[in-house]
XYZ file of C-alpha atoms in Angstrom:
575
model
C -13.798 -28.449 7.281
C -16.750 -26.232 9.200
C -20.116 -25.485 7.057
C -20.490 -22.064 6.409
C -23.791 -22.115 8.457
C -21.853 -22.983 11.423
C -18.937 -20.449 11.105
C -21.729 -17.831 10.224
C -23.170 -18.093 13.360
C -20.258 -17.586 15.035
C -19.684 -14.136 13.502
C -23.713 -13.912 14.146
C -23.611 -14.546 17.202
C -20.104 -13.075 18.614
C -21.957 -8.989 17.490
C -19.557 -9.032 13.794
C -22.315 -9.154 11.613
C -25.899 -9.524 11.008
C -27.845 -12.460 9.974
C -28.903 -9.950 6.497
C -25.046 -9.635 6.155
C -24.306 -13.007 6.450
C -27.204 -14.149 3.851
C -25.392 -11.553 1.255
C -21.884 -13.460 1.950
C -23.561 -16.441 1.417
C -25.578 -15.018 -1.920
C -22.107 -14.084 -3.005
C -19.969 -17.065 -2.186
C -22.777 -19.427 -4.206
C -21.990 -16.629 -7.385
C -17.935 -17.531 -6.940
C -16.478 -19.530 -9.563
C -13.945 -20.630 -7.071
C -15.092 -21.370 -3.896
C -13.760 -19.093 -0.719
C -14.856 -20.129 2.580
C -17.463 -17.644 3.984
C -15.073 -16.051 6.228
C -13.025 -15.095 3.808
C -15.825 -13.608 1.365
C -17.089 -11.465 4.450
C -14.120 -9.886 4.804
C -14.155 -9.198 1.312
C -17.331 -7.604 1.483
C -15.930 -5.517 4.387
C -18.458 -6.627 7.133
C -15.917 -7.857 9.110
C -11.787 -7.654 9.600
C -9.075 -10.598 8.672
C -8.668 -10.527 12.324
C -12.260 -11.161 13.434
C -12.435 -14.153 10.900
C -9.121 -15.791 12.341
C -10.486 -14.883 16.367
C -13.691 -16.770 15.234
C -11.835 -19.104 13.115
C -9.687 -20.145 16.876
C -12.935 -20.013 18.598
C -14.328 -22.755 16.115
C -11.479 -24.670 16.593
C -11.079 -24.321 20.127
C -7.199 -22.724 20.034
C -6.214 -19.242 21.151
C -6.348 -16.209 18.897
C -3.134 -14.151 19.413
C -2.786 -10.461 18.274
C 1.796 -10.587 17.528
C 1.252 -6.264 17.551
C 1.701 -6.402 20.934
C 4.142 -9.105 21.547
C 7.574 -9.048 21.833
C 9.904 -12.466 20.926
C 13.389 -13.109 22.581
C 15.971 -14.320 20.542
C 16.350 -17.291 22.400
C 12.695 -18.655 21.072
C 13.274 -17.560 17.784
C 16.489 -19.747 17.566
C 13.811 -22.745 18.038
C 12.740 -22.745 14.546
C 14.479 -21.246 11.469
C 13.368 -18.622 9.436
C 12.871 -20.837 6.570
C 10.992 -22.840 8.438
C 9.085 -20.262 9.435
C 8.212 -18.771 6.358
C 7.516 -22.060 5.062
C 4.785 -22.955 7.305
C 3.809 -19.400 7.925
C 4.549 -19.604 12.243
C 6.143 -18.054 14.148
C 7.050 -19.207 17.581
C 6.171 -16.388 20.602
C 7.196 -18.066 24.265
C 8.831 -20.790 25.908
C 7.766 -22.582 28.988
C 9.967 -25.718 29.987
C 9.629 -27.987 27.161
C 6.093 -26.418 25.486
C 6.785 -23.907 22.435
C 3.882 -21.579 21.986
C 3.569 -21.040 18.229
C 1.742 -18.329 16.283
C 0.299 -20.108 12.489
C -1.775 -19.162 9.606
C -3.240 -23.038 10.088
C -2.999 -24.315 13.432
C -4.668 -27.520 12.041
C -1.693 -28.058 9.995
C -0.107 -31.556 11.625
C 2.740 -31.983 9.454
C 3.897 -28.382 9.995
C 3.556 -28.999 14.108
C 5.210 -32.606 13.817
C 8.500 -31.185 12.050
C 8.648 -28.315 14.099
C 8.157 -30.403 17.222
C 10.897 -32.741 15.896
C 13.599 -30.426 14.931
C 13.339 -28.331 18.225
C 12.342 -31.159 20.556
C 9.738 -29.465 22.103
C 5.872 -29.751 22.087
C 4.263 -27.636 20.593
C 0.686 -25.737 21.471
C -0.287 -24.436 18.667
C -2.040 -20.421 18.439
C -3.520 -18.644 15.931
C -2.934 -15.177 14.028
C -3.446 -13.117 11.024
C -0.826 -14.198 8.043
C -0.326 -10.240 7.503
C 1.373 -10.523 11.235
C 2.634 -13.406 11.601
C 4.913 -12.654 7.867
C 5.402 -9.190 9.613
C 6.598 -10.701 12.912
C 9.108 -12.730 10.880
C 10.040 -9.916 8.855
C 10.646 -7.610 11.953
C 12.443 -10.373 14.201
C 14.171 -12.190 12.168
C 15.449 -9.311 9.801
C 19.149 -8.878 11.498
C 19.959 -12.327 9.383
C 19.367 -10.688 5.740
C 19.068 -6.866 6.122
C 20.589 -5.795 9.419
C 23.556 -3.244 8.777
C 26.093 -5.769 9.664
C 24.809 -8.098 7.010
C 25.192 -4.947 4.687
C 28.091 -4.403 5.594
C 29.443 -8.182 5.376
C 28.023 -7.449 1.569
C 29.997 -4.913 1.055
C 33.300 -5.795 2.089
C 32.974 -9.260 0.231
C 32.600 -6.360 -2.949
C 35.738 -4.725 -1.670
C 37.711 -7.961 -1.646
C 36.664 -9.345 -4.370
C 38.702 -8.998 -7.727
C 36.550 -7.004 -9.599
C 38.439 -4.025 -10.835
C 38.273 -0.579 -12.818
C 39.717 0.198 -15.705
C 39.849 3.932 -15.184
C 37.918 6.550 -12.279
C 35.766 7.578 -14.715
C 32.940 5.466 -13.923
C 31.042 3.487 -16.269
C 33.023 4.951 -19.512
C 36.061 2.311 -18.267
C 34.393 -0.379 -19.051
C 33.506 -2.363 -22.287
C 29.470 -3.815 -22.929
C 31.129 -7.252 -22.514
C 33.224 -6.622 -19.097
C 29.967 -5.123 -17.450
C 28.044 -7.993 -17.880
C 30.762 -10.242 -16.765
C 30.524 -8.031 -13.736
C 27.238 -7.865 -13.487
C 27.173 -11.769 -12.647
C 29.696 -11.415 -10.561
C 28.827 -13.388 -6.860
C 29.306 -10.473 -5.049
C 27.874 -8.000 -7.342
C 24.793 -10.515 -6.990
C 24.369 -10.416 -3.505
C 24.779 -6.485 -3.520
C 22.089 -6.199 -5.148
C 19.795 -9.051 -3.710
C 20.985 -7.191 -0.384
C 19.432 -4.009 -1.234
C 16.263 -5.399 -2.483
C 15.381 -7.831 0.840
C 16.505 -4.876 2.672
C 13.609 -2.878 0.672
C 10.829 -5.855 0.765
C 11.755 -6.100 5.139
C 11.658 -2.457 5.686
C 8.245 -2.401 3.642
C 10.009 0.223 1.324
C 7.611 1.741 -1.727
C 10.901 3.373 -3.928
C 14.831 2.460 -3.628
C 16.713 5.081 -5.326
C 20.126 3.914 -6.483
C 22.153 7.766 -6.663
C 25.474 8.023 -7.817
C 27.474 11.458 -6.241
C 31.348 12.359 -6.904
C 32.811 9.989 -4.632
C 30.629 7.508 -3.700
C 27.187 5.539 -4.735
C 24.250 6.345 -2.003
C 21.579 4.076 -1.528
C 17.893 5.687 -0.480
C 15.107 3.915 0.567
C 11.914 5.830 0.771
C 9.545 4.230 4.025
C 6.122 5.128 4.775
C 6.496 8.431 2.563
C 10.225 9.673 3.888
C 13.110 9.100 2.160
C 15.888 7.678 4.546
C 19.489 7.087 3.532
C 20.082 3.405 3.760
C 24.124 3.072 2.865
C 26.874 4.177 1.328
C 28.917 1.787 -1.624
C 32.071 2.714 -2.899
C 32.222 4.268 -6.119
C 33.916 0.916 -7.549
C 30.516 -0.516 -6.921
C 28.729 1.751 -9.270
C 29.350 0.394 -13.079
C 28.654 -3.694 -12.082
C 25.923 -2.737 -9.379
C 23.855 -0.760 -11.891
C 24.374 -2.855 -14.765
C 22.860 -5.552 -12.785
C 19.654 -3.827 -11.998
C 19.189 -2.947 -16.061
C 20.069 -6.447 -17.104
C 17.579 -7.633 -14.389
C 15.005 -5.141 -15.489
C 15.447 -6.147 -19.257
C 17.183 -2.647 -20.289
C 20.207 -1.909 -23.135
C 23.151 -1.738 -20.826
C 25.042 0.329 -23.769
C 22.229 2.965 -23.392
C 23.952 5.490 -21.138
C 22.779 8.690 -22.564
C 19.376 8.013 -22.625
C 16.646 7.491 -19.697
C 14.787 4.010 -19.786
C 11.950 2.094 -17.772
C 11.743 -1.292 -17.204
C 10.395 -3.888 -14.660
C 12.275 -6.634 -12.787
C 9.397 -9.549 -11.517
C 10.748 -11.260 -8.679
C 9.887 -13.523 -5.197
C 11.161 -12.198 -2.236
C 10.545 -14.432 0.735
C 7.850 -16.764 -0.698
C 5.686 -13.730 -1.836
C 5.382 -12.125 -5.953
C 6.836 -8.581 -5.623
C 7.277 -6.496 -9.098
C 9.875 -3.718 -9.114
C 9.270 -0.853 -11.976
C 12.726 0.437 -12.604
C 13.696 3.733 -14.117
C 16.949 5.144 -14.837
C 18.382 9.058 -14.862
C 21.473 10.259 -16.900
C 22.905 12.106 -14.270
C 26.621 14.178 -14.010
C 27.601 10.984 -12.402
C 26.512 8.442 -13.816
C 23.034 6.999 -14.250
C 20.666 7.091 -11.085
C 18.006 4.249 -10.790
C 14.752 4.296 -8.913
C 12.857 1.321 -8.001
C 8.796 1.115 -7.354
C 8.315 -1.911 -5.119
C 4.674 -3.198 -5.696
C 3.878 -6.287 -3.477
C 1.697 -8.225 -5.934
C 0.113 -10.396 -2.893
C -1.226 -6.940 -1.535
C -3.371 -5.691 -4.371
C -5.569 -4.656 -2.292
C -6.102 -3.539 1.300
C -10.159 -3.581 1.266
C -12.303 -0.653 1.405
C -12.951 -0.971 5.054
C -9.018 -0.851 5.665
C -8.385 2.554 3.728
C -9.071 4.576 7.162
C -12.354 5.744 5.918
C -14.304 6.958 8.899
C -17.928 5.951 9.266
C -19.749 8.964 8.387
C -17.351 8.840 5.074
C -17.478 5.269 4.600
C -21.072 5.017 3.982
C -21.453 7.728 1.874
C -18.938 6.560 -0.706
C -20.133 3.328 -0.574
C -23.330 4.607 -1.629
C -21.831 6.557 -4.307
C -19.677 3.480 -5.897
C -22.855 1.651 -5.816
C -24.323 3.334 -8.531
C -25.143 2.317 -12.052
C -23.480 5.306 -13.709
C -21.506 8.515 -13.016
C -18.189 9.718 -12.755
C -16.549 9.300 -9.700
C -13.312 11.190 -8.733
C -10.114 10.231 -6.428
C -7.835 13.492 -6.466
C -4.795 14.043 -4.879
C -0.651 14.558 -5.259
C 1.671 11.721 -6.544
C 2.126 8.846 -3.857
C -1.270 9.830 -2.177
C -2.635 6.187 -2.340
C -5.324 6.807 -5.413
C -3.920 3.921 -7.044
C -4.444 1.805 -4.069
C -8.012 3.580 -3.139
C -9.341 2.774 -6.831
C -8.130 -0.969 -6.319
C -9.854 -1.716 -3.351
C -12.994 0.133 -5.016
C -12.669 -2.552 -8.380
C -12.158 -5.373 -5.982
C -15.296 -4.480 -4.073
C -17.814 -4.334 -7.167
C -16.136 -6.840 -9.131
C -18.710 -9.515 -9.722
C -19.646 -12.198 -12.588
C -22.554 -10.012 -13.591
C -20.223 -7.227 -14.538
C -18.369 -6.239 -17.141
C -15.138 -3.898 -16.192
C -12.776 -2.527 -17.938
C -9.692 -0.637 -17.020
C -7.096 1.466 -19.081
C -3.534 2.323 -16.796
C -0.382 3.619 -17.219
C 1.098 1.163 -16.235
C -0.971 -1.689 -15.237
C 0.422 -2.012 -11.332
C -1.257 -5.070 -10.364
C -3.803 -7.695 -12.077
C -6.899 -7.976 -11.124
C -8.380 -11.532 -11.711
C -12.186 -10.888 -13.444
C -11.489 -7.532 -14.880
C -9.713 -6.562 -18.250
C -6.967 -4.786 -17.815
C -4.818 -2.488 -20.571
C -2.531 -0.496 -20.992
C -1.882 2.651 -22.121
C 0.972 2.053 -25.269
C 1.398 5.446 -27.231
C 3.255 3.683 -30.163
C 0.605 1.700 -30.248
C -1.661 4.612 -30.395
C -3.190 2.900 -27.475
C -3.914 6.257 -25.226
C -6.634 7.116 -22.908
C -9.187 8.244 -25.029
C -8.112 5.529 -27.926
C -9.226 2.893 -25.221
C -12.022 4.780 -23.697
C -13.351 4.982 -27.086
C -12.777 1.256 -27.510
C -14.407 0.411 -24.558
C -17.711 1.824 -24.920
C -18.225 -0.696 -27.986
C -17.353 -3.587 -25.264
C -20.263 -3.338 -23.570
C -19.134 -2.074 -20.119
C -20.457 -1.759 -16.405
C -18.086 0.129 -15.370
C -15.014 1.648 -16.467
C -11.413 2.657 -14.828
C -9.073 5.324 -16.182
C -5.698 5.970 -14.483
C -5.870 8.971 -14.851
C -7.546 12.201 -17.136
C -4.886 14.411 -18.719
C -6.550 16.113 -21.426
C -10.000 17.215 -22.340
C -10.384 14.428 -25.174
C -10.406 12.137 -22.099
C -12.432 14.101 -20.172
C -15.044 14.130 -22.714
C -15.327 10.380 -23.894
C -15.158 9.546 -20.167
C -18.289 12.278 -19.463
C -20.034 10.634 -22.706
C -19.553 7.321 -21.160
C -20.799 8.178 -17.601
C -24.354 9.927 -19.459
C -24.468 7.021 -21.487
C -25.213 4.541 -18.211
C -21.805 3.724 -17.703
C -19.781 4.093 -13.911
C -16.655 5.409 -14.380
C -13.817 5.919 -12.015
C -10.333 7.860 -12.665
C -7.822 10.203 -10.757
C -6.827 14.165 -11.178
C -3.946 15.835 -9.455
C -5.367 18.450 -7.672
C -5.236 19.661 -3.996
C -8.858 19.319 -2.731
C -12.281 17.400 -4.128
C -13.535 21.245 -5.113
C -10.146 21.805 -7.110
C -11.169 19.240 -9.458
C -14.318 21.173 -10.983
C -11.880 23.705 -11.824
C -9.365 21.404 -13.540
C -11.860 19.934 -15.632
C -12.792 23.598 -16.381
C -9.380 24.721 -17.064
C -9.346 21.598 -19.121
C -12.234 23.290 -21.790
C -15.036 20.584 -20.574
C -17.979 22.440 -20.477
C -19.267 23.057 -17.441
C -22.788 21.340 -18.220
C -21.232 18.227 -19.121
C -19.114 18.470 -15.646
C -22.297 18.945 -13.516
C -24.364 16.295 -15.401
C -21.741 13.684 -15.016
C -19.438 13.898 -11.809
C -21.367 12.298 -9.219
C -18.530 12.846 -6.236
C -14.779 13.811 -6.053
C -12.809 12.332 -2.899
C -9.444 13.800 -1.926
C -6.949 11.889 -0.210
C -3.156 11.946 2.138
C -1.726 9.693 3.624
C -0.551 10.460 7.154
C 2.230 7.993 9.108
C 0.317 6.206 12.109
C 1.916 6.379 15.678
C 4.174 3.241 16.372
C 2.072 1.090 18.752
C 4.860 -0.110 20.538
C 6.245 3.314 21.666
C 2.772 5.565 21.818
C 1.983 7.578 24.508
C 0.258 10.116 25.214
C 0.889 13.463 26.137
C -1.043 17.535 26.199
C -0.487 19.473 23.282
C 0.444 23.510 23.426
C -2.517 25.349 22.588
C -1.214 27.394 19.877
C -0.874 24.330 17.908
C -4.236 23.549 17.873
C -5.160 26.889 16.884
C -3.245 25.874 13.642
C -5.602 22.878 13.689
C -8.762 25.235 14.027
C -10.522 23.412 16.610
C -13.052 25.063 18.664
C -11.303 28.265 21.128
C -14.806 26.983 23.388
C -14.062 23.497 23.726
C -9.919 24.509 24.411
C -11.402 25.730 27.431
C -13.677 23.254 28.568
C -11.862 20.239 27.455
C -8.814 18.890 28.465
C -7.242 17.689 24.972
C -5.057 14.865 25.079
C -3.182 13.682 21.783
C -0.238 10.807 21.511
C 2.680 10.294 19.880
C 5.748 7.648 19.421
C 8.773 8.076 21.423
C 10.539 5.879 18.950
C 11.849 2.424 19.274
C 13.772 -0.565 17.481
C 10.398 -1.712 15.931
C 9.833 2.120 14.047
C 13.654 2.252 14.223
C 13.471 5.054 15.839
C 11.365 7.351 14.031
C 7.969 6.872 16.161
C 6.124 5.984 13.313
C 4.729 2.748 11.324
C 2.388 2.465 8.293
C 0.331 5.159 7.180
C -3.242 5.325 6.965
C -5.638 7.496 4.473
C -7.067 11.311 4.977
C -10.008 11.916 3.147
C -12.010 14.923 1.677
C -15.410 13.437 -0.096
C -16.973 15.884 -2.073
C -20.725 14.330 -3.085
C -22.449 16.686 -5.961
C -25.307 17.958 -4.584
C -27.950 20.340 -6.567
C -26.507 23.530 -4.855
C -23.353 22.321 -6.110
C -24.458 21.732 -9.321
C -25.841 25.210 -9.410
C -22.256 26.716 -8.943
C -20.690 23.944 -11.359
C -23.142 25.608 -14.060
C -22.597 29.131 -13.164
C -18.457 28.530 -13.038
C -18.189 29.525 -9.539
C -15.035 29.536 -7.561
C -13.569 26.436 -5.876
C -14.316 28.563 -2.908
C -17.483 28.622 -3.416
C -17.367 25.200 -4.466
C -15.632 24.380 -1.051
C -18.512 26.338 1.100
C -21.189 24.847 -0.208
C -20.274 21.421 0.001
C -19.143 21.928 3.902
C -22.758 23.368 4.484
C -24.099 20.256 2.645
C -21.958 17.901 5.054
C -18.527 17.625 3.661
C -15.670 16.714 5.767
C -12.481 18.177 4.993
C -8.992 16.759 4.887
C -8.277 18.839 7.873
C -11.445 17.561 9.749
C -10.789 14.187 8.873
C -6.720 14.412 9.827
C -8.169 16.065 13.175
C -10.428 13.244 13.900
C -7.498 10.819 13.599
C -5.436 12.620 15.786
C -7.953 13.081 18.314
C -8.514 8.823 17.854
C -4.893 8.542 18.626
C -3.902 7.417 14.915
C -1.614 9.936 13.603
C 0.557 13.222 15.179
C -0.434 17.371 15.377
C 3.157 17.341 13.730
C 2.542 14.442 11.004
C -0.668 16.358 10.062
C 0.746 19.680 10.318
C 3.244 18.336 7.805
C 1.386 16.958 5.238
C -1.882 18.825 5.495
C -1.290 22.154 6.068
C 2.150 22.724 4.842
C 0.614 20.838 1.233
């Protein structure tokens, strides 16, 4: 194994970081109870990318970094090694030439993996190096036809059809007795139904599957980067034994038909710890169930991976840095505040603090920080815990979310008491959020002696980079966009967009990536806090002070070739 020194230098010397930014890596990896290599605690720290370590990590070891984005794999090289062997090992082989296989791994250095592979496909092997985040996408994206690919869904269903599991009646679930469903419910075919639907979910990347019953038939939704997008269509037969299977899984009363419930399936998918939160509808017919997928191995993407831009990025760095405070993420439902507040525990959580969090529910753990949640037969709410927590001796405290004014309160007493605290409001824009804590009956001293900054987030779909291109926009609809009428006329504006493609299936999009509106308090701000001003005003004087707004920011990305004038137009201006 390389020292640290040594593989420090590399990122010293290759431009990634400084020598004062690899001395705080190596301050921080000494503090570490277990011990990370020093690549790995960089890119914690957010000084460099996982792909920078693993291009110096091939460097080090002499083998060729390759980026699998921008490659793609015949299905006659893919037939060279299994996808179990695959996923095993974490390869994933790219090209053939005569008898060498060119293979993508997590650990090139990994003999036994090369030795089986080289003796199952009879090949040599010359081993590469990648990212695990693309080589387990690569293998998700090539070698999905075997488990989720419509024919395989459709091989699924017809084993359903032919099987001998019958109704009693067309009335749906009523036919059937608590005993016969879960009979059903084990069922082989019912199984892989329903195993179907969720590898389908976990290969598509899918954050919701909605399981909808209608008059005829039972429909099948999967929601993908934001859209919902029909997936398939079951027979109605399907509907009693499919749906008791996903309540058994998910630890619900299967008699309970009348009634909603939540539960929470914990499963592995693939090799990798995925929770499902499950929630069922009474519905005219029958129950409808929704499905969170949560990928427990992604808790967080990293601060520097949000989509921050620069100016942004440093200035709420600086404002997470402090001691004490009240710090804001606002935004609609399915926004990414959840996931912006993760990556903003992960980055200060250290030994030397102390941090507490109270959620509803707790979507992933977080190893160092104590984590509750919120229980109201418990009496375990909000401001029970916040109360709680201020008696054990905090750094800094998380609150999924403020609801009330009680909250509000013990959460301002806690930020003037020396305390950082972070938490989320649903409102449109940072400025909203004075008002909601107005609206709220928090006085508005206590607001502007304890909110420190309020950041606003989207998320906007990013342009497939297999099928971008670029292409001039009509003027008018950068009007909408309000750039500058002068630099229309000077400048020759060209944005990009996908033209869609097998890898996007079609819809010219994949992933999405963060807008962001960071409101800091300043003392002019502060002034109009005090004297209850409008968010207007709110709004005008935080531009003037430097504040970039979500329509800036989604400009900026389009400009950078990111996201669409459409994909902004959509979620920006028409929300």
């Amino acid at each position: 194994m390389q020292s640290a020194s040594t593989v420090g230098e590399i990122f010293v010397t290759t431009g990634l970081i400084t020598e004062e930014q690899l001395q705080l890596a190596i301050d921080k990896q000494m503090q570490l109870k277990t011990p990370e290599k020093i690549g790995s605690v960089l890119v914690s720290l957010g000084f460099i990318t996982e792909r920078d370590q693993v291009r110096c990590l091939g460097e080090q070891w002499n083998v060729t970094y390759v980026d699998l984005t921008d490659i793609t794999i015949g299905q006659q090289v893919l037939r060279r090694v299994s996808q179990e062997l695959a996923r095993r090992f974490k390869v994933v082989p790219i090209k053939l030439e005569e008898n060498k296989l060119f293979l993508a791994m997590k650990n090139p250095l990994d003999i036994f993996a090369i030795d089986e592979i080289r003796l199952i496909s009879g090949l040599e092997v010359e081993p590469l190096i990648a990212t695990e985040e693309d080589i387990l996408g690569a293998i998700a994206n090539n070698y999905r036809q075997e488990y989720s690919s419509t024919e395989a869904m459709s091989e699924a269903v017809k084993e359903f059809e032919e099987s001998t599991i019958t109704i009693t009646d067309g009335s749906g679930d009523d036919g059937y007795s608590i005993e016969q469903l879960k009979e059903l419910s084990g069922e082989a075919p019912v199984v892989r139904l329903s195993n179907m639907i969720i590898s389908r979910a976990v290969a598509d990347k899918v954050s919701d599957i909605h399981i909808e019953p209608a008059k005829d038939v039972l429909r099948i939704r999967y929601r993908t980067d934001g859209i919902l997008h029909d997936g398939m269509v079951l027979p109605k037969r399907a509907q009693s034994s499919l749906i008791s299977r996903f309540k058994i899984m998910a630890d619900m009363d299967i008699s309970e038909k009348r009634s909603p419930q939540d539960g929470r399936i914990s499963a592995t998918v693939d090799g990798k710890p995925y929770d499902f939160r499950v929630s069922t509808l009474p519905a005219v017919y029958g129950e409808k169930i929704v499905m969170r997928v949560l990928d427990k191995s992604n808790i967080s993407v990293g601060l520097s991976k949000l989509g921050l831009l620069p100016y942004t990025f440093d200035i709420f760095e600086s404002l997470i840095s402090r001691t004490y405070g009240i710090i804001l993420v606002t935004g609609p439902t399915g926004s990414g505040k959840s996931t912006t507040l993760y990556s903003v525990l992960s980055k200060l959580n250290s030994p030397e603090k102390n941090i507490l969090t109270i959620e509803d529910p707790v979507e992933y753990e977080l190893a160092g920080i104590t984590q509750s949640m919120v229980n109201t037969k418990a009496n375990m709410t909000f401001a029970s815990a916040l109360r709680s927590f201020l008696r054990q001796d905090p750094n800094i405290i998380m609150v999924g979310e403020i609801r009330d004014a009680e909250t509000a309160l013990i959460a301002i007493e806690a930020a003037l008491t020396g305390h950082l605290v972070l938490s989320t409001l649903h409102t449109n824009d940072a400025p909203g959020s004075i008002a909601r804590l107005l609206d709220m009956g928090v006085e508005s001293f206590l607001i502007a002696s304890s909110v420190a900054g309020v950041l606003a987030q989207r998320l906007l779909r990013t342009i497939c980079p297999k099928c971008k291109e670029p292409y001039t926009p009509p003027r008018d609809a950068i009007k909408r966009l309000g750039m500058s009428l002068d630099l229309l006329e000077k400048t020759e504006i060209t944005f990009y967009r996908g033209r869609g493609c097998d890898y996007c299936n079609g819809s010219g999009y994949k992933g999405r990536v963060g807008v962001y509106e960071l409101m800091t308090v300043t003392d002019k701000v502060r002034e109009l806090i005090l004297a209850r001003a409008s968010s207007y005003a709110i709004r005008e004087a935080a531009v003037e002070a430097g504040m970039r707004t979500l329509r800036d920011d989604a400009m900026e990305k389009i400009l950078l070739g990111m996201t669409t004038l459409e994909e902004s137009l959509r979620v920006i201006y028409a929300g």
